[in-house]
Coordinates of C-alpha atoms and ligand atoms in Angstrom, one line a residue:
M1 CA 82.8 62.9 -1.9
T2 CA 83.2 64.5 2.2
D3 CA 84.0 67.5 1.1
K4 CA 83.5 70.2 4.5
K5 CA 82.6 72.9 3.1
S6 CA 78.9 71.8 2.1
N7 CA 77.1 68.3 2.0
A8 CA 76.9 66.9 -1.3
M9 CA 73.6 65.5 -0.7
W10 CA 71.7 68.8 0.2
G11 CA 75.6 71.9 -0.6
G12 CA 73.4 74.2 -2.8
R13 CA 72.3 75.8 -0.3
F14 CA 74.9 75.8 2.7
A15 CA 78.1 78.2 2.1
A16 CA 79.7 76.2 4.9
G17 CA 80.0 72.5 5.8
P18 CA 78.8 71.2 9.8
D19 CA 80.0 72.0 13.5
A20 CA 81.9 69.0 14.4
I21 CA 79.2 68.5 17.6
M22 CA 76.6 69.1 15.3
E23 CA 77.8 66.2 12.9
A24 CA 77.8 64.1 16.1
I25 CA 74.7 64.0 16.8
N26 CA 73.6 64.3 13.5
A27 CA 75.2 60.9 12.3
S28 CA 72.8 58.0 12.6
I29 CA 75.9 55.8 10.4
G30 CA 76.8 54.9 13.2
Y31 CA 74.1 52.0 14.1
D32 CA 72.0 52.4 10.8
K33 CA 74.8 50.8 8.9
R34 CA 72.6 48.0 10.0
L35 CA 70.0 48.2 7.4
A36 CA 72.2 48.3 4.4
F37 CA 70.3 45.4 2.5
Q38 CA 67.5 47.0 3.0
D39 CA 68.3 50.4 1.9
I40 CA 69.5 48.5 -1.3
T41 CA 66.9 46.2 -1.7
G42 CA 64.5 49.4 -1.4
S43 CA 66.7 51.6 -4.0
R44 CA 67.2 48.3 -6.8
A45 CA 62.9 48.6 -6.8
H46 CA 62.2 52.4 -6.8
A47 CA 64.9 52.1 -9.7
A48 CA 63.4 49.6 -11.7
M49 CA 59.7 51.2 -11.1
L50 CA 60.8 54.1 -12.1
A51 CA 61.9 52.6 -15.1
A52 CA 59.0 50.9 -15.9
Q53 CA 56.8 54.1 -15.5
G54 CA 59.0 56.0 -18.4
I55 CA 60.6 58.3 -15.2
I56 CA 64.4 57.1 -15.9
T57 CA 65.5 55.2 -18.8
D58 CA 66.1 51.8 -18.3
T59 CA 69.8 52.3 -19.6
D60 CA 70.2 54.1 -16.1
A61 CA 67.3 51.6 -13.8
K62 CA 70.4 48.7 -14.8
T63 CA 72.5 50.6 -14.5
I64 CA 71.7 52.1 -11.2
R65 CA 70.3 48.4 -9.8
E66 CA 73.6 46.7 -11.0
G67 CA 75.6 49.6 -8.9
L68 CA 73.3 49.3 -5.8
L69 CA 74.5 45.1 -5.8
T70 CA 78.5 46.4 -6.3
V71 CA 77.7 48.2 -3.1
L72 CA 76.2 46.2 -1.3
S73 CA 78.4 43.5 -1.6
E74 CA 81.6 46.2 -1.1
I75 CA 79.6 46.7 2.5
E76 CA 79.0 42.5 3.1
S77 CA 82.8 42.0 2.1
G78 CA 84.0 45.1 4.6
T79 CA 85.9 47.1 1.8
F80 CA 83.4 50.2 2.1
E81 CA 83.8 52.7 4.1
F82 CA 81.3 54.3 5.9
S83 CA 81.3 58.6 6.3
T84 CA 80.1 60.0 9.3
A85 CA 80.1 63.3 7.1
L86 CA 77.3 61.8 5.1
E87 CA 75.1 61.2 7.9
D88 CA 73.4 58.3 6.9
I89 CA 73.0 54.5 5.9
H90 CA 70.6 56.6 3.1
M91 CA 73.7 59.0 1.6
N92 CA 76.4 56.6 1.7
V93 CA 75.3 53.9 -0.5
E94 CA 73.9 56.6 -2.9
S95 CA 77.4 58.5 -2.5
R96 CA 79.3 55.3 -3.4
L97 CA 77.1 54.6 -6.2
K98 CA 77.7 58.1 -7.6
E99 CA 81.4 57.2 -7.1
I100 CA 80.8 54.0 -8.5
V101 CA 78.4 54.5 -11.9
G102 CA 78.5 58.8 -12.5
E103 CA 75.6 60.4 -13.2
P104 CA 72.5 58.2 -13.7
A105 CA 73.0 57.2 -9.6
G106 CA 71.3 60.9 -9.6
R107 CA 68.3 60.0 -10.4
L108 CA 67.2 57.4 -8.0
H109 CA 66.4 60.2 -5.8
T110 CA 63.9 61.4 -8.5
A111 CA 60.3 60.5 -6.3
R112 CA 61.4 59.8 -2.8
S113 CA 62.8 61.2 0.1
R114 CA 64.8 60.0 3.2
N115 CA 61.7 60.3 5.2
D116 CA 60.1 56.8 2.6
Q117 CA 62.9 55.4 2.4
V118 CA 64.2 55.6 5.6
A119 CA 60.4 54.1 6.6
T120 CA 60.4 51.6 3.7
D121 CA 64.0 50.3 5.3
F122 CA 63.2 49.8 8.9
K123 CA 59.7 48.3 8.3
L124 CA 61.7 45.8 6.3
W125 CA 64.6 44.9 9.0
T126 CA 61.6 45.0 11.7
R127 CA 59.6 42.4 9.5
D128 CA 62.1 40.4 9.3
Q129 CA 62.8 40.3 13.4
M130 CA 59.3 39.3 13.9
D131 CA 60.0 36.6 11.7
A132 CA 63.1 35.6 13.3
C133 CA 61.5 35.7 17.0
I134 CA 58.9 33.4 15.5
D135 CA 61.0 31.2 15.1
G136 CA 63.1 31.4 17.9
L137 CA 59.9 31.9 19.9
E138 CA 58.7 27.7 17.7
A139 CA 62.3 26.3 18.4
L140 CA 61.8 26.9 22.5
I141 CA 58.3 26.1 22.2
K142 CA 58.9 22.6 20.8
A143 CA 61.9 22.6 23.7
L144 CA 59.4 23.2 25.9
L145 CA 57.1 20.0 24.0
G146 CA 60.0 18.0 24.8
Q147 CA 60.9 18.1 28.1
A148 CA 56.9 18.3 28.5
E149 CA 56.7 14.4 27.2
A150 CA 59.2 13.3 28.8
G151 CA 57.7 14.1 32.3
A152 CA 53.8 14.0 31.2
D153 CA 53.0 12.5 34.5
W154 CA 55.5 13.6 36.6
V155 CA 54.4 14.7 39.9
M156 CA 55.8 18.0 41.4
P157 CA 53.9 21.2 43.7
G158 CA 52.4 23.4 41.7
F159 CA 52.5 26.8 44.3
T160 CA 50.3 30.2 44.7
H161 CA 52.0 33.1 46.9
L162 CA 54.7 30.7 45.9
Q163 CA 53.4 28.3 48.8
T164 CA 52.3 24.4 47.8
A165 CA 49.0 24.4 46.9
Q166 CA 47.9 21.1 44.7
P167 CA 50.1 18.4 43.7
V168 CA 50.9 19.4 39.4
T169 CA 52.4 17.5 36.4
W170 CA 56.0 18.6 35.7
G171 CA 54.4 18.3 32.0
H172 CA 51.7 20.7 33.2
H173 CA 54.0 23.0 34.5
M174 CA 56.1 23.1 31.2
M175 CA 53.1 23.5 28.6
A176 CA 52.3 26.9 31.1
Y177 CA 54.7 28.2 29.2
V178 CA 54.3 26.8 26.0
E179 CA 50.7 28.6 25.9
M180 CA 52.4 31.6 26.5
L181 CA 54.9 31.1 23.9
G182 CA 51.5 30.2 21.5
R183 CA 50.3 33.3 22.6
D184 CA 53.5 35.7 21.7
V185 CA 53.7 33.8 18.3
S186 CA 50.5 34.8 17.7
R187 CA 51.2 38.5 18.7
F188 CA 54.0 38.6 16.6
K189 CA 52.5 37.3 13.7
D190 CA 49.5 39.7 14.1
A191 CA 51.4 43.0 14.4
R192 CA 53.2 41.8 11.2
V193 CA 50.2 41.6 9.5
R194 CA 49.1 45.6 10.0
M195 CA 52.4 46.2 9.5
N196 CA 53.1 44.8 6.0
E197 CA 52.0 47.6 3.9
N198 CA 55.2 50.0 1.9
P199 CA 56.1 53.2 2.9
L200 CA 58.0 53.9 -0.6
G201 CA 56.4 56.7 -2.8
S202 CA 54.8 58.7 0.1
A203 CA 58.3 60.7 -0.4
A204 CA 59.2 63.7 2.1
L205 CA 55.2 64.4 3.5
A206 CA 52.7 64.8 0.8
G207 CA 53.5 62.2 -2.1
T208 CA 54.6 62.8 -5.3
G209 CA 53.8 64.8 -9.0
F210 CA 55.9 61.5 -10.4
P211 CA 53.7 59.0 -12.1
I212 CA 55.4 56.3 -10.1
D213 CA 53.8 52.8 -9.2
R214 CA 53.8 51.9 -5.7
H215 CA 52.2 48.7 -6.0
M216 CA 54.7 47.3 -7.8
T217 CA 57.1 48.9 -5.5
S218 CA 55.4 46.8 -2.8
E219 CA 55.0 43.5 -4.8
A220 CA 59.5 43.4 -5.1
L221 CA 59.8 44.5 -1.6
G222 CA 57.0 41.6 -0.1
F223 CA 54.2 44.7 1.5
D224 CA 51.0 43.5 1.1
R225 CA 50.1 46.9 -0.1
P226 CA 50.9 51.1 0.0
T227 CA 50.0 52.9 2.8
A228 CA 46.8 54.8 2.0
N229 CA 48.4 58.1 3.7
S230 CA 51.2 59.2 2.8
L231 CA 51.6 62.1 5.9
D232 CA 50.5 58.3 8.6
A233 CA 53.9 57.2 6.2
V234 CA 56.7 58.9 7.0
A235 CA 55.8 60.0 10.1
D236 CA 54.5 56.3 11.7
R237 CA 56.5 53.8 13.8
D238 CA 54.1 52.8 15.0
F239 CA 55.2 49.1 13.8
A240 CA 58.1 49.6 15.6
L241 CA 56.9 49.9 19.1
E242 CA 53.8 46.9 18.2
F243 CA 57.7 44.9 17.8
L244 CA 58.9 46.1 21.0
S245 CA 55.8 45.7 22.7
C246 CA 55.3 41.8 21.9
A247 CA 59.1 41.7 22.2
S248 CA 58.7 43.1 26.0
I249 CA 56.2 40.6 26.4
T250 CA 57.6 37.6 25.6
A251 CA 60.9 38.8 27.6
M252 CA 58.7 39.1 30.6
H253 CA 57.9 35.2 30.0
L254 CA 60.9 34.5 29.6
S255 CA 62.2 36.4 33.0
R256 CA 59.5 34.9 34.9
F257 CA 60.5 31.0 33.9
S258 CA 64.3 31.9 34.7
E259 CA 63.0 33.0 38.3
E260 CA 61.4 29.1 38.4
L261 CA 65.0 28.4 37.4
V262 CA 66.8 29.8 39.9
I263 CA 64.5 29.1 42.2
W264 CA 64.3 25.3 41.3
S265 CA 67.8 25.4 40.5
S266 CA 68.9 25.8 44.2
A267 CA 69.8 23.8 46.9
Q268 CA 66.9 24.3 48.4
F269 CA 64.6 23.1 46.0
R270 CA 66.7 20.2 43.9
F271 CA 64.2 20.5 41.5
V272 CA 66.0 20.5 38.4
T273 CA 69.7 20.5 37.7
L274 CA 70.9 22.4 35.0
S275 CA 73.3 21.6 32.2
D276 CA 77.2 22.1 33.0
R277 CA 76.7 23.9 29.1
F278 CA 74.3 27.1 30.5
S279 CA 76.0 27.1 34.1
T280 CA 79.0 29.3 35.8
G281 CA 81.2 28.3 38.7
S282 CA 81.7 30.5 42.0
S283 CA 86.0 31.7 41.7
I284 CA 86.4 31.7 45.3
M285 CA 83.3 28.7 46.4
P286 CA 84.6 25.4 44.3
Q287 CA 80.9 24.5 45.9
K288 CA 78.8 26.9 43.4
K289 CA 77.3 26.3 39.8
N290 CA 75.4 29.3 39.0
P291 CA 72.6 29.6 36.8
D292 CA 73.7 32.5 35.1
A293 CA 72.3 32.2 31.8
A294 CA 68.8 31.7 33.4
E295 CA 69.5 35.5 35.8
L296 CA 70.9 37.2 32.6
I297 CA 67.8 36.5 30.9
R298 CA 65.7 37.4 34.3
A299 CA 67.4 40.6 33.4
K300 CA 66.3 40.6 30.0
V301 CA 63.3 42.6 30.1
G302 CA 64.2 45.9 32.1
R303 CA 65.7 46.6 28.6
I304 CA 63.6 45.3 26.4
M305 CA 60.8 46.9 27.8
G306 CA 62.9 50.4 28.4
A307 CA 63.8 50.3 24.5
M308 CA 59.7 50.4 24.3
V309 CA 59.2 53.1 26.9
A310 CA 62.6 55.0 25.0
L311 CA 60.0 54.9 21.9
F312 CA 57.2 55.6 22.9
T313 CA 58.6 58.8 24.9
V314 CA 60.2 59.7 21.5
M315 CA 57.8 59.0 19.7
K316 CA 54.4 61.1 22.0
G317 CA 53.8 64.9 21.1
L318 CA 55.7 64.3 17.9
P319 CA 54.1 66.7 15.3
L320 CA 53.3 65.2 12.0
A321 CA 55.1 64.5 9.6
Y322 CA 58.6 63.4 10.1
S323 CA 60.7 64.8 12.6
K324 CA 64.3 64.0 13.1
D325 CA 63.9 62.6 16.9
M326 CA 62.7 59.5 14.9
Q327 CA 65.9 58.4 14.2
E328 CA 66.2 58.0 17.7
D329 CA 64.0 54.8 16.7
K330 CA 66.9 52.1 15.8
E331 CA 69.1 51.6 19.1
Q332 CA 66.4 50.8 20.7
V333 CA 65.1 48.3 18.1
F334 CA 68.5 47.1 17.2
D335 CA 68.9 46.2 21.0
A336 CA 66.1 45.0 22.1
A337 CA 66.2 42.7 18.7
D338 CA 69.5 41.2 19.5
N339 CA 68.7 40.9 23.2
L340 CA 65.1 38.7 22.9
M341 CA 67.7 36.7 20.5
L342 CA 70.4 35.9 22.7
A343 CA 67.6 35.2 25.9
L344 CA 65.4 32.7 23.4
A345 CA 68.3 30.9 22.2
A346 CA 69.7 31.0 26.0
M347 CA 66.4 29.6 26.8
T348 CA 66.2 26.9 24.9
G349 CA 69.6 25.4 24.6
M350 CA 68.7 26.1 28.8
V351 CA 65.4 24.4 28.5
S352 CA 67.0 20.8 26.2
D353 CA 69.8 20.5 28.7
M354 CA 68.0 21.1 31.7
T355 CA 67.4 17.7 34.1
A356 CA 63.9 17.5 36.2
N357 CA 65.4 15.4 39.9
V358 CA 62.2 12.9 39.3
D359 CA 62.7 12.3 43.3
S360 CA 62.8 15.5 44.9
L361 CA 60.0 16.6 43.3
R362 CA 57.3 13.9 44.4
A363 CA 58.9 14.4 47.4
A364 CA 57.9 18.0 47.8
A365 CA 54.7 18.0 45.9
A366 CA 53.7 15.3 48.9
S367 CA 54.6 17.6 51.4
G368 CA 53.0 20.7 52.4
F369 CA 49.8 19.1 52.6
S370 CA 49.4 19.5 49.6
T371 CA 46.2 17.0 48.7
A372 CA 43.9 18.5 51.2
T373 CA 41.8 19.9 48.4
D374 CA 41.6 16.1 47.8
L375 CA 40.3 15.4 50.8
A376 CA 37.8 18.2 50.8
D377 CA 36.9 16.9 47.4
W378 CA 35.7 13.7 48.5
L379 CA 33.9 14.4 51.7
V380 CA 31.5 16.4 48.9
R381 CA 31.5 13.8 46.7
E382 CA 31.5 10.7 49.3
A383 CA 29.4 12.1 52.5
G384 CA 27.8 15.3 50.5
L385 CA 29.2 17.8 52.6
P386 CA 28.7 20.9 51.6
F387 CA 32.1 22.2 50.5
R388 CA 32.5 25.1 53.0
D389 CA 31.5 22.4 56.2
A390 CA 34.8 19.8 53.9
H391 CA 37.2 22.9 54.2
H392 CA 37.0 23.5 57.2
V393 CA 36.6 19.5 58.8
T394 CA 40.0 19.3 55.9
G395 CA 41.5 22.1 57.9
A396 CA 40.7 20.5 61.5
L397 CA 42.5 17.2 59.6
V398 CA 44.9 19.5 58.6
A399 CA 46.4 21.1 62.1
L400 CA 45.9 17.6 64.2
A401 CA 48.8 16.0 61.4
E402 CA 50.4 19.4 61.7
S403 CA 50.3 19.6 65.8
K404 CA 51.1 15.1 65.1
G405 CA 54.1 16.7 62.6
C406 CA 53.4 14.0 59.5
D407 CA 51.3 14.1 56.4
L408 CA 47.9 14.0 56.4
P409 CA 48.0 10.0 54.9
D410 CA 49.9 9.2 58.5
L411 CA 46.7 10.3 60.1
S412 CA 44.8 7.5 61.9
L413 CA 40.9 6.1 60.5
D414 CA 39.9 7.3 64.0
E415 CA 41.9 10.2 63.4
M416 CA 40.5 11.1 60.7
K417 CA 36.8 10.1 61.9
S418 CA 37.2 12.7 65.3
A419 CA 37.2 15.6 63.2
H420 CA 34.0 13.6 60.6
A421 CA 32.4 10.3 61.1
A422 CA 31.4 10.1 57.3
I423 CA 34.7 9.0 57.1
T424 CA 36.3 5.8 56.2
E425 CA 38.8 3.9 54.2
G426 CA 38.4 5.0 50.9
V427 CA 39.6 8.9 52.2
Y428 CA 43.3 6.7 51.2
T429 CA 42.9 7.1 48.1
V430 CA 42.5 10.7 47.5
L431 CA 45.4 11.1 49.1
T432 CA 48.7 10.5 47.4
V433 CA 49.7 12.7 44.8
E434 CA 49.4 10.9 41.8
N435 CA 45.4 10.0 42.4
S436 CA 45.3 13.7 43.4
V437 CA 47.0 14.7 39.1
A438 CA 45.1 11.9 37.7
S439 CA 41.7 13.2 39.1
R440 CA 42.6 16.2 36.7
T441 CA 40.9 15.7 34.0
S442 CA 39.6 18.6 33.6
Y443 CA 39.9 20.3 30.8
G444 CA 43.4 21.6 31.1
G445 CA 44.1 20.0 33.8
T446 CA 46.9 19.3 35.4
A447 CA 46.3 15.0 35.0
P448 CA 49.0 13.6 32.4
S449 CA 46.1 12.6 30.0
Q450 CA 45.0 16.4 29.6
V451 CA 48.6 17.0 29.3
R452 CA 49.6 14.7 26.4
A453 CA 46.1 16.0 24.8
Q454 CA 47.7 19.5 25.3
I455 CA 51.5 18.6 23.4
A456 CA 49.2 16.5 20.9
R457 CA 47.2 19.4 20.1
W458 CA 50.8 21.9 19.9
K459 CA 52.9 19.0 17.6
E460 CA 50.1 19.7 15.5
V461 CA 50.3 23.5 15.4
L462 CA 54.1 23.4 14.7
G463 CA 54.0 20.8 12.2
Ligands
LIG1 N1 68.4 59.3 9.4 C1 67.4 59.4 9.3 C2 66.5 59.0 10.4 O1 66.8 57.2 10.7 C3 66.9 59.3 7.9 C4 65.6 60.6 7.6 C5 66.1 61.7 7.3 N2 65.2 62.5 6.9 C6 65.7 64.1 6.9 N3 64.8 64.6 6.1 N4 66.1 64.8 7.4 O2 65.3 59.2 10.3

């Protein structure tokens, strides 16, 4: 089958076999062997349809379908010998089928081409990955909900510009990531709906004159319908680009969270302790416990976004319909999918295992004049000041506290009154971090009551 003189699959026109370098640049079997299951599933559906339409006999279809299962079991058990001379998974499978069942194997490729075949296989593979990413995201969301539930009322500093801004709750911060990852889930789900059309039967580019039933193969392969334009169907890799776009956004979210975990686990912050299971030591500094998993997840967005840019660049400018450039699609998607799944699993483990240091969080929340906005709001509410004036008065009190090296609640009532005569004893109640977060009950705000409502909503969504 691996006759060097001319290729067994298209040797009719060729007198000589390819140069070794040609074979090396042309072959995709080294990586597209990952499509074996999808290739065989697609071929089995195709053979059944050809028989149902009277294009091949039932006996041939049965022989082909059973032979394909034998090929699959050889691949799964590792006894299959992949051949570079046979270029790709499609020709490797068909060639082995011929060795096993003989002449009927040659009838399998009726009314199709490798162009619709590869589009179908790759779509089936990518669709499974979308489902796997959705599952991985939901597992991480559940881990975050666990953290949020435990710490719905733990107070920590909220930051803007990485400067202390206002106190927030740990639960609120965790739920911010739940929202981001929830959008990621819905993005993968949207993309899955859009991509779920069957290219098989588009043949090389123009469709076929054989009386095929594309609805039958669509149903057998779990597609919602056949694609409506054969040129588009074999030239389209939008589904792969959408997968990579969704994956890039998710990876970017994971990267942001990783960055926070790296900062939070430092000796300077001590907001969280990562478990030993997701940390590493240093070979030279015995005291070190490094957040390597978080750092690696932070980095994954580089290769995942890189894969997206690479495939966009491959696809831009390609004339219709299929061009061999498109063979460069698979490694990008494989690598991005593998790494995103790994990152999701590592993040889920890290989040489930990590311990929030509630005392450090609270102490940090109370420093940096984090309740200054509460003071300004109090002046608006209780003393009737316009917000801009209240902002000014509060600024003066912050400056006073800073010059004295104390926090806002440590200022005496006389000192408070020096900034504005309308200030009374009542102001002190709004200066504690607990009261600050409890007061922020606007929908989606950081108050524990709001956070608990959002946790309940998400639990219902996830079922
Ligand atoms: N290995 C090829 C790919 O991945 C399969 C399609 C080849 N089609 C062709 N006309 N040469 O794109």
